[in-house]
Coordinates of C-alpha atoms and ligand atoms in Angstrom, one line a residue:
X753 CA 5.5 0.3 68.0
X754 CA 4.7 4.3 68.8
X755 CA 6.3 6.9 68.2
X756 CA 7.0 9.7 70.6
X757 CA 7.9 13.2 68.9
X758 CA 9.4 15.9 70.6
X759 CA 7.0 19.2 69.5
X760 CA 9.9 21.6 70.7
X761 CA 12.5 19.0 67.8
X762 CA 9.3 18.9 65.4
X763 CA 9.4 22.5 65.4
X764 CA 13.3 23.3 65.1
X765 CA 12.9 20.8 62.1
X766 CA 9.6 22.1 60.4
X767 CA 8.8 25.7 59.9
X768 CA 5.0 25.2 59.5
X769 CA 4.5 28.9 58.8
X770 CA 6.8 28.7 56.3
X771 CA 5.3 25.9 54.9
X772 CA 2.0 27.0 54.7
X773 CA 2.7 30.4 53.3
X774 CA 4.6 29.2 50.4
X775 CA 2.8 25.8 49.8
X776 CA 2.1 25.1 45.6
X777 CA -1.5 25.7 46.4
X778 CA -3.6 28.0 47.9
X779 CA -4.9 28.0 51.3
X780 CA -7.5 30.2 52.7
X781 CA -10.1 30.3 55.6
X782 CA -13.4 32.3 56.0
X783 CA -16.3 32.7 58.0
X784 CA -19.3 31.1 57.8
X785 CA -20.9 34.0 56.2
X786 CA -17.8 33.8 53.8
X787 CA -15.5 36.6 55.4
X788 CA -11.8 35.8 54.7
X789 CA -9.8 35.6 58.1
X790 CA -6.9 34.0 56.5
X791 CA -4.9 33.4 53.4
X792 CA -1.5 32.5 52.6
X793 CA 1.0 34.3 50.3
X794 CA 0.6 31.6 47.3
X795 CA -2.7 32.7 46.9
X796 CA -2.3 36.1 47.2
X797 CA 0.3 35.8 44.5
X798 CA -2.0 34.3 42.0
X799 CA -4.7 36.9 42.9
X800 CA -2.6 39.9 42.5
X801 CA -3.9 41.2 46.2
X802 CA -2.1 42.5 48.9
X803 CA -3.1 40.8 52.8
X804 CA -4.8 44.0 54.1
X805 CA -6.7 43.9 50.7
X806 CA -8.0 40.7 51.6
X807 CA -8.4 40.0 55.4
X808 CA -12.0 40.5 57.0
X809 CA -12.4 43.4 53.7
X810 CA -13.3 40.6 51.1
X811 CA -15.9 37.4 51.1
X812 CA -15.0 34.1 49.6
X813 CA -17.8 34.6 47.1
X814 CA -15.9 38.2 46.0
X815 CA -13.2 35.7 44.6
X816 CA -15.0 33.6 42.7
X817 CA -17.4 34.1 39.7
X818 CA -21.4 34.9 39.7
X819 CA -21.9 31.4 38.7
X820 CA -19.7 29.8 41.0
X821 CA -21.1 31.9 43.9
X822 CA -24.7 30.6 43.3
X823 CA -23.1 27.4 43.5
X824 CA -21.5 27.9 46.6
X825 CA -24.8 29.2 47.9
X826 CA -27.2 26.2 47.2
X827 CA -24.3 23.0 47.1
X828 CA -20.8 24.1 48.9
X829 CA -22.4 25.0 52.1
X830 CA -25.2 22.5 52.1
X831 CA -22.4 19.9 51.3
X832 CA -20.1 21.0 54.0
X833 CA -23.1 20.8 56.8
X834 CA -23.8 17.6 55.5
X835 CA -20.8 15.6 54.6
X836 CA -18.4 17.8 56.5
X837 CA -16.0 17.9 53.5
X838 CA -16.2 19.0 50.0
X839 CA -13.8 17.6 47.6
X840 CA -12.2 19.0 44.3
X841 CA -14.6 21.1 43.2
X842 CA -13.9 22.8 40.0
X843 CA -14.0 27.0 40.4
X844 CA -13.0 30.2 38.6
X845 CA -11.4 32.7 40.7
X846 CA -11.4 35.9 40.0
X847 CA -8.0 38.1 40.3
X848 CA -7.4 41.2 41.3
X849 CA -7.4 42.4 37.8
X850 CA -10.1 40.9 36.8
X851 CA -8.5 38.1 35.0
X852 CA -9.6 34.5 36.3
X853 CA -7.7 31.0 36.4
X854 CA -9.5 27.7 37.5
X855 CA -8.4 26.0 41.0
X856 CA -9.3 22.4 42.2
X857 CA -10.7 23.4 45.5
X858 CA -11.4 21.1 48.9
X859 CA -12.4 22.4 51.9
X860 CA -13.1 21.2 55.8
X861 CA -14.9 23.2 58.6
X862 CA -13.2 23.9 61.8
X863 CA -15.6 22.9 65.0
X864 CA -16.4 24.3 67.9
X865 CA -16.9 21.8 71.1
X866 CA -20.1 22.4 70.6
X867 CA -19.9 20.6 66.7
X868 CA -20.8 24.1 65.0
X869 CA -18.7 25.1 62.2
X870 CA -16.9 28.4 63.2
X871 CA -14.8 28.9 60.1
X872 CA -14.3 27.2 56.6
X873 CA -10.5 25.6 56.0
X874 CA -10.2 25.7 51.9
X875 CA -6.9 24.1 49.8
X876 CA -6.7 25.7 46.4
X877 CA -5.0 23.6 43.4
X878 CA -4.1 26.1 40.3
X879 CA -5.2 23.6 37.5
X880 CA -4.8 26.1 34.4
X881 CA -2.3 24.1 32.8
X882 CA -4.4 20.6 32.7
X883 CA -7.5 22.5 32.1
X884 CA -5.4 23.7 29.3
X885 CA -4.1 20.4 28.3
X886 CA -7.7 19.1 28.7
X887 CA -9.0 21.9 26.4
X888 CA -6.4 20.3 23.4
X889 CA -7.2 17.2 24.7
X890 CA -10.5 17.3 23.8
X891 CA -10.3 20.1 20.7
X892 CA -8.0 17.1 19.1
X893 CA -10.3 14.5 20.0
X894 CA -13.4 16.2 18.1
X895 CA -10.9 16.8 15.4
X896 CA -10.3 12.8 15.1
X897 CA -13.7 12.8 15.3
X898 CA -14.6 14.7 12.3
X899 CA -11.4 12.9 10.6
X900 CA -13.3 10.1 11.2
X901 CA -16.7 11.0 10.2
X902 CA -15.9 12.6 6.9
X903 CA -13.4 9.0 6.3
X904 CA -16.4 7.2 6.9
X905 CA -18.5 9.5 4.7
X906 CA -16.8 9.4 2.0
X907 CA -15.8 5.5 2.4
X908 CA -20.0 5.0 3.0
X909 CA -20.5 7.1 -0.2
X910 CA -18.0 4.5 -2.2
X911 CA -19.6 2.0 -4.3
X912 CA -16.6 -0.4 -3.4
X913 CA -16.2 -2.1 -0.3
X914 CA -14.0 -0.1 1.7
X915 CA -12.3 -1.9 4.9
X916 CA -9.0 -0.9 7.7
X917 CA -7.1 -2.7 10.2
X918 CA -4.9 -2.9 12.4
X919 CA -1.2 -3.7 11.9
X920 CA -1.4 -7.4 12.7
X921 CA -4.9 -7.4 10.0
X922 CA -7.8 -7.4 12.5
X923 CA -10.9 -5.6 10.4
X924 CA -11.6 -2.8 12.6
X925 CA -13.5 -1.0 10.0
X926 CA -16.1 -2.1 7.8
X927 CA -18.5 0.7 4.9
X928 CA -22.0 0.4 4.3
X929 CA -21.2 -1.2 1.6
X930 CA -19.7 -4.0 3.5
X931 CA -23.2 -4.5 5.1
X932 CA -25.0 -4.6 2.6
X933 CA -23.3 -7.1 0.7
X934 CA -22.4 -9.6 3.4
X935 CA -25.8 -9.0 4.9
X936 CA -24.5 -9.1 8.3
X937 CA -23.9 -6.7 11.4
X938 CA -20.4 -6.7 11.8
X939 CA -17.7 -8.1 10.6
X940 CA -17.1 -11.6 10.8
X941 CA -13.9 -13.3 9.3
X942 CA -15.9 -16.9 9.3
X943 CA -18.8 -15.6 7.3
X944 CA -16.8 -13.2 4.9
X945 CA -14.8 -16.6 4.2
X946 CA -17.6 -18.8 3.6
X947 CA -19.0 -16.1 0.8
X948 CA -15.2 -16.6 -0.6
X949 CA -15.6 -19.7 -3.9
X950 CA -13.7 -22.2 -2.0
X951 CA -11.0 -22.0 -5.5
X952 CA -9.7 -18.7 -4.3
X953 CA -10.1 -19.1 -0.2
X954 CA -6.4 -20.3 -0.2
X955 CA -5.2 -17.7 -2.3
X956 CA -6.8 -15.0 -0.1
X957 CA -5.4 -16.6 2.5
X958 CA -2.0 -17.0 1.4
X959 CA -1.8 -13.1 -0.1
X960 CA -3.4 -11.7 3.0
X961 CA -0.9 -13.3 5.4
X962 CA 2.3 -12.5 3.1
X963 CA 0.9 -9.5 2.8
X964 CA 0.5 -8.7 6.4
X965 CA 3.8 -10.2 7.7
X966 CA 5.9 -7.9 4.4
X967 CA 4.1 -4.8 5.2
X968 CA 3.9 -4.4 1.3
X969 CA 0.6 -3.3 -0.8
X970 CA -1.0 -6.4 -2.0
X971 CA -3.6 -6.9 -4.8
X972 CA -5.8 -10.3 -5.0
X973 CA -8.3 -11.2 -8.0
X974 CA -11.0 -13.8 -5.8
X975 CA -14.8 -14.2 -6.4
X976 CA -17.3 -13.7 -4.2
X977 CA -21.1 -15.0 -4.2
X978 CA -23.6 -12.9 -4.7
X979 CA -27.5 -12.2 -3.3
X980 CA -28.4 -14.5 -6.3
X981 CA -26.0 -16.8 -5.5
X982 CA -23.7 -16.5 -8.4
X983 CA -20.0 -15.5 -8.2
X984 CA -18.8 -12.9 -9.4
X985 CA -15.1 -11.6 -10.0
X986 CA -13.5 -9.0 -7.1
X987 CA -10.1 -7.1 -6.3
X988 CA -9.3 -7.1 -3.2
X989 CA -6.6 -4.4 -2.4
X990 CA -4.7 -3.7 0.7
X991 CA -2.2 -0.9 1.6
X992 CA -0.3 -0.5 4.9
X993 CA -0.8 3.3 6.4
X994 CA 2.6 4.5 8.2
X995 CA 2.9 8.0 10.4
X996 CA 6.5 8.6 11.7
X997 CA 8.0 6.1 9.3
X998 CA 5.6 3.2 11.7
X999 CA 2.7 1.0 10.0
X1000 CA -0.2 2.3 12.3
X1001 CA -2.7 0.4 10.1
X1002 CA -4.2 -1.3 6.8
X1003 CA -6.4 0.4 4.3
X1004 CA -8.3 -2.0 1.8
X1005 CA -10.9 -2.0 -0.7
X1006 CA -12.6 -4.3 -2.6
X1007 CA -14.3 -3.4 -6.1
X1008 CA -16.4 -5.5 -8.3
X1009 CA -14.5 -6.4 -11.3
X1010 CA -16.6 -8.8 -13.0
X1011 CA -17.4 -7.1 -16.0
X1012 CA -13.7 -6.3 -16.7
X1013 CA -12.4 -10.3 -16.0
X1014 CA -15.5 -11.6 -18.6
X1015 CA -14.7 -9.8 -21.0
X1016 CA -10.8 -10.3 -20.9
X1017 CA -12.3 -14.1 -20.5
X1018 CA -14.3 -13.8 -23.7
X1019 CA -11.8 -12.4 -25.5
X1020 CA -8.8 -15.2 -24.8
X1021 CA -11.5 -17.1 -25.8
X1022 CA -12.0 -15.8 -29.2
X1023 CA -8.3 -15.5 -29.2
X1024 CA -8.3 -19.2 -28.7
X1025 CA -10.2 -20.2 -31.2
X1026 CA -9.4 -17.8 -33.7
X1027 CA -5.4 -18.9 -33.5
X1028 CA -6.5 -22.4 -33.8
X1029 CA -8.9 -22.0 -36.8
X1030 CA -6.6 -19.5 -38.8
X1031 CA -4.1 -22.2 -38.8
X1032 CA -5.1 -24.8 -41.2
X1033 CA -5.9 -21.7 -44.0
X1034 CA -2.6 -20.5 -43.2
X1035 CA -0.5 -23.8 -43.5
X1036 CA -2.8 -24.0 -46.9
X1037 CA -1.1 -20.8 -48.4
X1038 CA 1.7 -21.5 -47.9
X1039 CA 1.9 -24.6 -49.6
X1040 CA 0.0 -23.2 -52.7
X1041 CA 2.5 -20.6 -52.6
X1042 CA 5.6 -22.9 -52.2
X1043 CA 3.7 -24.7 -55.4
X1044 CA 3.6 -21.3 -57.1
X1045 CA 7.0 -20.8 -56.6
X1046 CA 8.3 -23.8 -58.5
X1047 CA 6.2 -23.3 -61.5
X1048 CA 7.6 -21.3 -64.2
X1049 CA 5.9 -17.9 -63.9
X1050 CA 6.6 -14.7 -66.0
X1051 CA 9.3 -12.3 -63.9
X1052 CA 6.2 -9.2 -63.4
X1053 CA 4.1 -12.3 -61.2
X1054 CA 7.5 -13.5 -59.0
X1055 CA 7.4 -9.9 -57.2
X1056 CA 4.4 -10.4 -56.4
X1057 CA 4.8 -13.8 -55.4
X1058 CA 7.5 -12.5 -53.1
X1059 CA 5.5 -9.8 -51.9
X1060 CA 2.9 -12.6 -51.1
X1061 CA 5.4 -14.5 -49.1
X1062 CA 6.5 -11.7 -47.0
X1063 CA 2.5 -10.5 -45.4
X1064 CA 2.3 -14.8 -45.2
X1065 CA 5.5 -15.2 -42.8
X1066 CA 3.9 -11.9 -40.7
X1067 CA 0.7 -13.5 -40.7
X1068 CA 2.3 -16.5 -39.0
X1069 CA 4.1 -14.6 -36.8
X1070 CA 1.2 -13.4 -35.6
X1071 CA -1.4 -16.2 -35.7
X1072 CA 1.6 -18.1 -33.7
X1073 CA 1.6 -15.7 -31.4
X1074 CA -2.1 -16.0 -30.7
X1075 CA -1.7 -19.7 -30.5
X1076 CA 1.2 -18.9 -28.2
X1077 CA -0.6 -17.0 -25.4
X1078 CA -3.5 -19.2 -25.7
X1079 CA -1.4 -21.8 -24.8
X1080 CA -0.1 -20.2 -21.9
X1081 CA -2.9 -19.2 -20.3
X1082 CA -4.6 -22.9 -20.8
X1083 CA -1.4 -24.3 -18.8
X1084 CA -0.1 -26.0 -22.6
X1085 CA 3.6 -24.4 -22.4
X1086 CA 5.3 -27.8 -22.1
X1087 CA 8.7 -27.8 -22.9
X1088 CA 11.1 -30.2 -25.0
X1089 CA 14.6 -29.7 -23.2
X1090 CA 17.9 -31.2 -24.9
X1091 CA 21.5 -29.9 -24.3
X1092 CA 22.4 -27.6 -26.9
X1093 CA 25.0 -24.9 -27.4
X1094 CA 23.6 -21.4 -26.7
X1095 CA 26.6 -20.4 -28.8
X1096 CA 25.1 -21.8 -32.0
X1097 CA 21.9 -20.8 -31.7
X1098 CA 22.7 -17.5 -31.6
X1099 CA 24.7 -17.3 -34.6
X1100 CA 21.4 -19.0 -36.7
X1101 CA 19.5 -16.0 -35.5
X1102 CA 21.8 -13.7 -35.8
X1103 CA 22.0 -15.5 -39.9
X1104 CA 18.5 -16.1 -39.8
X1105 CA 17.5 -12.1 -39.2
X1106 CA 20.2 -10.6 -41.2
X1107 CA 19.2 -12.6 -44.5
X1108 CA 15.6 -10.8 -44.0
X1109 CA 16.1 -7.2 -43.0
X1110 CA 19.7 -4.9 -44.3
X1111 CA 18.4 -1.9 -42.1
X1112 CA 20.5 -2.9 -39.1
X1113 CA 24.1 -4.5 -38.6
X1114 CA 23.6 -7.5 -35.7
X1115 CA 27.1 -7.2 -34.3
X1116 CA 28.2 -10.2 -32.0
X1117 CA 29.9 -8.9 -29.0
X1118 CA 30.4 -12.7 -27.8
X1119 CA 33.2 -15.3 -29.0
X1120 CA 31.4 -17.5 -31.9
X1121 CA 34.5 -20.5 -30.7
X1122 CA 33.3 -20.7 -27.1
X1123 CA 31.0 -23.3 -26.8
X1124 CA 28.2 -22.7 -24.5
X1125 CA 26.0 -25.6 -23.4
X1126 CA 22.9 -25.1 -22.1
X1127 CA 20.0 -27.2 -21.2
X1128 CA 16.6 -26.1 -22.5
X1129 CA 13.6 -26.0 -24.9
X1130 CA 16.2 -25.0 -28.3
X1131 CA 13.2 -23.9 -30.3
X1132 CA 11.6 -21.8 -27.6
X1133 CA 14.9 -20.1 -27.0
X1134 CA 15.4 -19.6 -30.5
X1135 CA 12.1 -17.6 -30.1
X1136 CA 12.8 -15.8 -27.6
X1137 CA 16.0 -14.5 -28.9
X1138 CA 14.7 -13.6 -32.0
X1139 CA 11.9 -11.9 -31.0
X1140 CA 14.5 -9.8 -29.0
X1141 CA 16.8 -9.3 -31.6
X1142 CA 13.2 -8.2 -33.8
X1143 CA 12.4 -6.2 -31.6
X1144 CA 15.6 -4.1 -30.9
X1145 CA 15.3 -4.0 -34.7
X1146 CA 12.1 -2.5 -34.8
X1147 CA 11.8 -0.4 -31.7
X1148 CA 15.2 1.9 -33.6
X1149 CA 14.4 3.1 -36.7
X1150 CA 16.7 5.7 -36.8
X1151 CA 20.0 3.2 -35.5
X1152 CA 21.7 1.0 -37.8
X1153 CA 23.1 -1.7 -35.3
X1154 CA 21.9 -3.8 -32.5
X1155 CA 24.1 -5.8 -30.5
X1156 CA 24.4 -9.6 -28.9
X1157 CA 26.5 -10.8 -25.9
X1158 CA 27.1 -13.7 -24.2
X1159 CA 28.5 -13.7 -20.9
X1160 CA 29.2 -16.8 -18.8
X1161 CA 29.0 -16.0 -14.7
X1162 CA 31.6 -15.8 -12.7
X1163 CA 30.9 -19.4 -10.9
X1164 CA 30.5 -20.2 -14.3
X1165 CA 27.2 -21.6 -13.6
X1166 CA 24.7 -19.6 -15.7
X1167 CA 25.2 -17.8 -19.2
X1168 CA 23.7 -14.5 -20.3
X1169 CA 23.0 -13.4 -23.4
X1170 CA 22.1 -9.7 -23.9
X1171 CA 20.4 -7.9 -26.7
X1172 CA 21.2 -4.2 -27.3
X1173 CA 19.6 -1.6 -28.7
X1174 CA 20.4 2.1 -29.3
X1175 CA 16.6 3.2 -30.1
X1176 CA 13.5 5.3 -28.6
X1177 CA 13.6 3.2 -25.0
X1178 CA 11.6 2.6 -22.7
X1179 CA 10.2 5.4 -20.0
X1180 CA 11.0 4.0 -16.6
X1181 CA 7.1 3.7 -15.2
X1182 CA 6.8 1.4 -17.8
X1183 CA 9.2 -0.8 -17.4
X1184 CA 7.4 -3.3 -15.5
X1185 CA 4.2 -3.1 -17.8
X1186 CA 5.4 -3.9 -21.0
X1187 CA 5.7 -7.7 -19.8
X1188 CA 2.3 -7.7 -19.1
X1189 CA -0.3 -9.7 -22.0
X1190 CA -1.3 -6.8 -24.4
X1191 CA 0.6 -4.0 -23.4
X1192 CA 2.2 -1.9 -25.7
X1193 CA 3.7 1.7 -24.8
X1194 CA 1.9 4.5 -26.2
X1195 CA 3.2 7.4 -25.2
X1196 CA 4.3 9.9 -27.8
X1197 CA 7.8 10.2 -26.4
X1198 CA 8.6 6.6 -27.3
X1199 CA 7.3 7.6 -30.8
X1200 CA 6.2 4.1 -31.1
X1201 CA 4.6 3.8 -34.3
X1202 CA 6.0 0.5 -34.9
X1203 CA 3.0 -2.5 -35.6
X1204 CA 2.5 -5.4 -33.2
X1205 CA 0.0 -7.2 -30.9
X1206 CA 2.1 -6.6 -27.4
X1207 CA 2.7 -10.1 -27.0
X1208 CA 5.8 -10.7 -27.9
X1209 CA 7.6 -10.2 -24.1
X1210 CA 4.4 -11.5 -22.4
X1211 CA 5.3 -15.0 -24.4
X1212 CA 9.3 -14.5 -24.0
X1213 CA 8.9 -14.4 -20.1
X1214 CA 6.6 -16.8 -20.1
X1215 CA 8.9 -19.0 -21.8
X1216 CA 11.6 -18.7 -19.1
X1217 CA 9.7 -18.5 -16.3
X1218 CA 8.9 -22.3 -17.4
X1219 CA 13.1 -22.6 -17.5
X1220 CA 12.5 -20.8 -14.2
X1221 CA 14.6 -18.0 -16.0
X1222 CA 13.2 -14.4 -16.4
X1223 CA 14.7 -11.7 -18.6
X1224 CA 15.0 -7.9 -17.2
X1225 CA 15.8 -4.8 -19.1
X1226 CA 17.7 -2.0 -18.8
X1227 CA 17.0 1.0 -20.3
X1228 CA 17.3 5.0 -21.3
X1229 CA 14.5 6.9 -23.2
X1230 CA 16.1 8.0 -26.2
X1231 CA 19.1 6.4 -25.5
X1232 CA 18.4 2.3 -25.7
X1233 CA 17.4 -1.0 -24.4
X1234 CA 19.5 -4.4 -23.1
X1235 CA 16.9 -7.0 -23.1
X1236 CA 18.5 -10.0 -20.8
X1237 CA 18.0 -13.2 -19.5
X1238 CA 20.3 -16.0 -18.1
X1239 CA 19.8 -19.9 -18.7
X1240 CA 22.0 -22.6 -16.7
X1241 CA 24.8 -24.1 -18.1
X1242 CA 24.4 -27.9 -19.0
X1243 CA 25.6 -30.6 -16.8
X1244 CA 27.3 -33.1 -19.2
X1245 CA 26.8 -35.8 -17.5
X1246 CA 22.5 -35.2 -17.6
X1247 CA 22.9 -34.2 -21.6
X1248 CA 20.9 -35.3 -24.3
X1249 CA 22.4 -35.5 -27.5
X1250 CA 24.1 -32.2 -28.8
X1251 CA 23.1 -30.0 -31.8
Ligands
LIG1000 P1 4.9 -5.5 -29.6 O1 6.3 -5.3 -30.0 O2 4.1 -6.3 -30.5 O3 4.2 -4.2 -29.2 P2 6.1 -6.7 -27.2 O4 5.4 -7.5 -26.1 O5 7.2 -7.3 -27.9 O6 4.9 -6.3 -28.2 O7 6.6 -5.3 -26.6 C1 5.7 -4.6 -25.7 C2 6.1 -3.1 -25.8 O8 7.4 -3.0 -25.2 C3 6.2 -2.6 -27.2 O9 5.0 -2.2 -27.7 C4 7.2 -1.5 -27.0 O10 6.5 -0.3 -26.6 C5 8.1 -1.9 -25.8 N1 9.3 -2.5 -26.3 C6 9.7 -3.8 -26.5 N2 10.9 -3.9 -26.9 C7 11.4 -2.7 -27.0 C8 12.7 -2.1 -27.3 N3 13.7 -2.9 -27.7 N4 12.9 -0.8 -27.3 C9 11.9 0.0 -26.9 N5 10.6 -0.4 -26.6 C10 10.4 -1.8 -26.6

């Protein structure tokens, strides 16, 4: 199919003066000796000229820089004999004022018959504002640059392993550290894996992936094997990196903490065996003071008998503790579960603590006639209740009550019993802490001058998390504590006998 246009219609339709006068770029024609014979009023506008300042007065070279003109000289013109085109060539031109901008600039020669170029035909493309955009461009680039470099500086400088990745936990990013460890060239999942004692490849695994999928920091104690083929303990840490409120990527780390888990190691150890051996003197004592006791002995020996008794039972309590949390941490919590009422066993502590201490009322805030049953260890709760209660005792010197409740759910499922305190609290950042084996707060504000091992509440939730119960606390510094934990209320028709 052609197509037959009418010029005469073409031009009623198309002013191609117009058009070329106003185009966006620039268009301009010289001589072959560079003389400008024509230039249209775009490009007269950028340069600040007027037309008679221009035509057959100025050369194309008097537009454009020293530099550029030298250029023109030994490629433009050898480029335009030789391909007959030249193509986007970056220039500076000058303006009348002296100022300059850069232009994109393409040019073609017009023939003669005879094949000889007679004049040069040149399109001019202001580009200031992408050569401006390029200039950020790149300035931000070598800033992300030197982000980087000085990151992996400082992460090479680490003695820790020091690892990123992207959101869905490629490793992009490994230290020197990395290298030297693994004794490979880059990073290689497979072969960090196989360095990984096959005990802990399955809880990496299973951290790294909840980890990933929560978007939530994650910590993981695994070993790894050494040059000398031994393992030894590391913490692996991971932390997702957001900008705008969007994870953009992982941050990790992983730091040799062998020393640290040994000696925690050794020291359960000694606990161990200290807790076991300490018994049998203890359980001796007491039943040469129980023999004391019933012998007729003159009134100035009895307070000391009594005095006797009272370091004995704290001696217990502690040595039990010992053997507690040895216990634990060998797996040995088993439990004896009966049906029992919840009800009664916290009116014997409640009897049980107020017959050895007159500094605090224990107020019941709970109905002694409802009759609670729950299903569960009895003497482990006991335990746990009156370490509570001891402790809400101890950690308020200047109070004179504490309170228990007992609360039965709304479904009527589970019961909670709460223990109150109106003593030195807790400060919130440690609220999470003072669960954990050891830990005892120390901070001044808390005044907590009271005595103790810290493991009473690393026992107590370890004793519910095996009733797959845990307690929580509530609390105010200065103010108080509630200490609480729920337990299931018995099914009669799975009961043991009742107590
Ligand atoms: P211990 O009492 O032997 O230090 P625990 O494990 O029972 O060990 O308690 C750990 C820490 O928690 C205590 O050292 C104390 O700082 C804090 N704590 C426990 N109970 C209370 C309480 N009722 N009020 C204030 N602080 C408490």
């Amino acid at each position: 199919m052609s197509f037959s246009v009418d010029k005469k219609l073409l031009d009623t339709l198309i002013d191609t003066e117009e058009l070329y006068q106003n185009a966006p770029c620039g268009y301009l024609s010289f001589l072959p000796d560079g003389t400008i014979i024509k230039i249209n009023r775009t490009l007269l506008e950028w340069l600040g000229y007027e037309l008679e300042e221009v035509l057959y007065k100025k050369k194309f070279t008097d537009l454009i820089s020293k530099g550029a003109a030298l250029h023109y000289e030994m490629f433009f013109r050898p480029l335009i004999n030789a391909n007959g085109a030249v193509n986007q060539l970056s220039y500076d031109i000058i303006k009348k004022n002296n100022a300059s901008f850069p232009v994109f600039l393409s040019a073609v020669p017009s023939k003669a018959v005879d094949g000889v170029a007679q004049a040069i035909n040149a399109t001019l493309y202001d580009v200031s504002e992408r050569k401006l955009y390029e200039r950020e461009l790149l300035i931000s680039k070598r800033k992300a640059e030197a982000e980087r470099k000085r990151f992996e500086f400082l992460s090479d400088f680490n003695p820790d392993i020091i690892w990123t990745a992207d959101v869905s936990g490629k490793v992009d990013y490994v230290n020197k550290r990395f290298f030297q460890f693994f004794n490979i060239s880059e990073f290689l999942a497979k072969e960090v894996l196989l360095k990984v004692c096959i005990k802990d490849r399955f809880k990496l695994l299973r951290c790294w992936n909840t980890g990933m999928k929560s978007l939530e920091e994650f910590k993981v104690e695994i070993r790894l094997e050494n040059h000398a083929q031994a393992f030894e303990w590391y913490l692996i840490k991971a932390q997702p990196y957001f900008e705008d409120g969007r994870p953009v990527k992982w941050i990790g780390s992983c730091t040799n903490i062998d020393s640290q888990v040994k000696s925690i190691q050794r020291r359960d150890e000694f606990i161990n065996i200290a807790s076991h051996e300490l018994k049998t003197p203890i359980t001796s004592l007491k039943a040469y003071h129980q023999i004391l006791q019933r012998m007729a002995l003159p009134e100035s020996s009895r307070k000391f008998l009594l005095r006797a008794d009272a370091s004995l039972n704290s001696l217990e309590f502690l040595v039990s503790s010992l053997f507690d949390v040895s216990n634990i941490d060998s797996g040995q919590l088993s439990l004896n579960l009966s049906s029992f009422s919840i009800t009664k066993v916290l009116e014997e502590c409640i009897d049980l603590i107020s017959a050895t201490q007159n500094s605090h009322t224990i107020i019941r805030t709970f109905n002694s006639d409802d009759v609670h049953l729950v299903y569960a260890d009895r003497q482990k709760i006991m335990q746990v209740i009156i370490n509570l209660i001891n402790n809400a005792i101890k950690y308020s010197p200047q109070a004179d009550k504490v309170e228990v409740g007992l609360k039965l759910s709304e479904n009527g499922k589970l019961v909670k019993i709460e223990i109150s305190d109106f003593g030195v609290g807790i400060p919130a950042d440690k609220l999470e802490l003072i669960f954990e084996k050891y830990y005892r707060v120390s901070d001044t504000t808390n005044n907590n001058k009271a005595s103790g091992l810290g493991l009473g509440l690393y026992i107590i939730q370890s004793i519910l998390k095996q009733h797959q119960s845990r307690v929580f606390v509530n609390s105010t510094l200065n103010e108080g504590s509630c200490f609480y934990f729920s337990l299931p209320v018995s099914n009669w028709n799975n009961s043991e006998p009742l107590s």
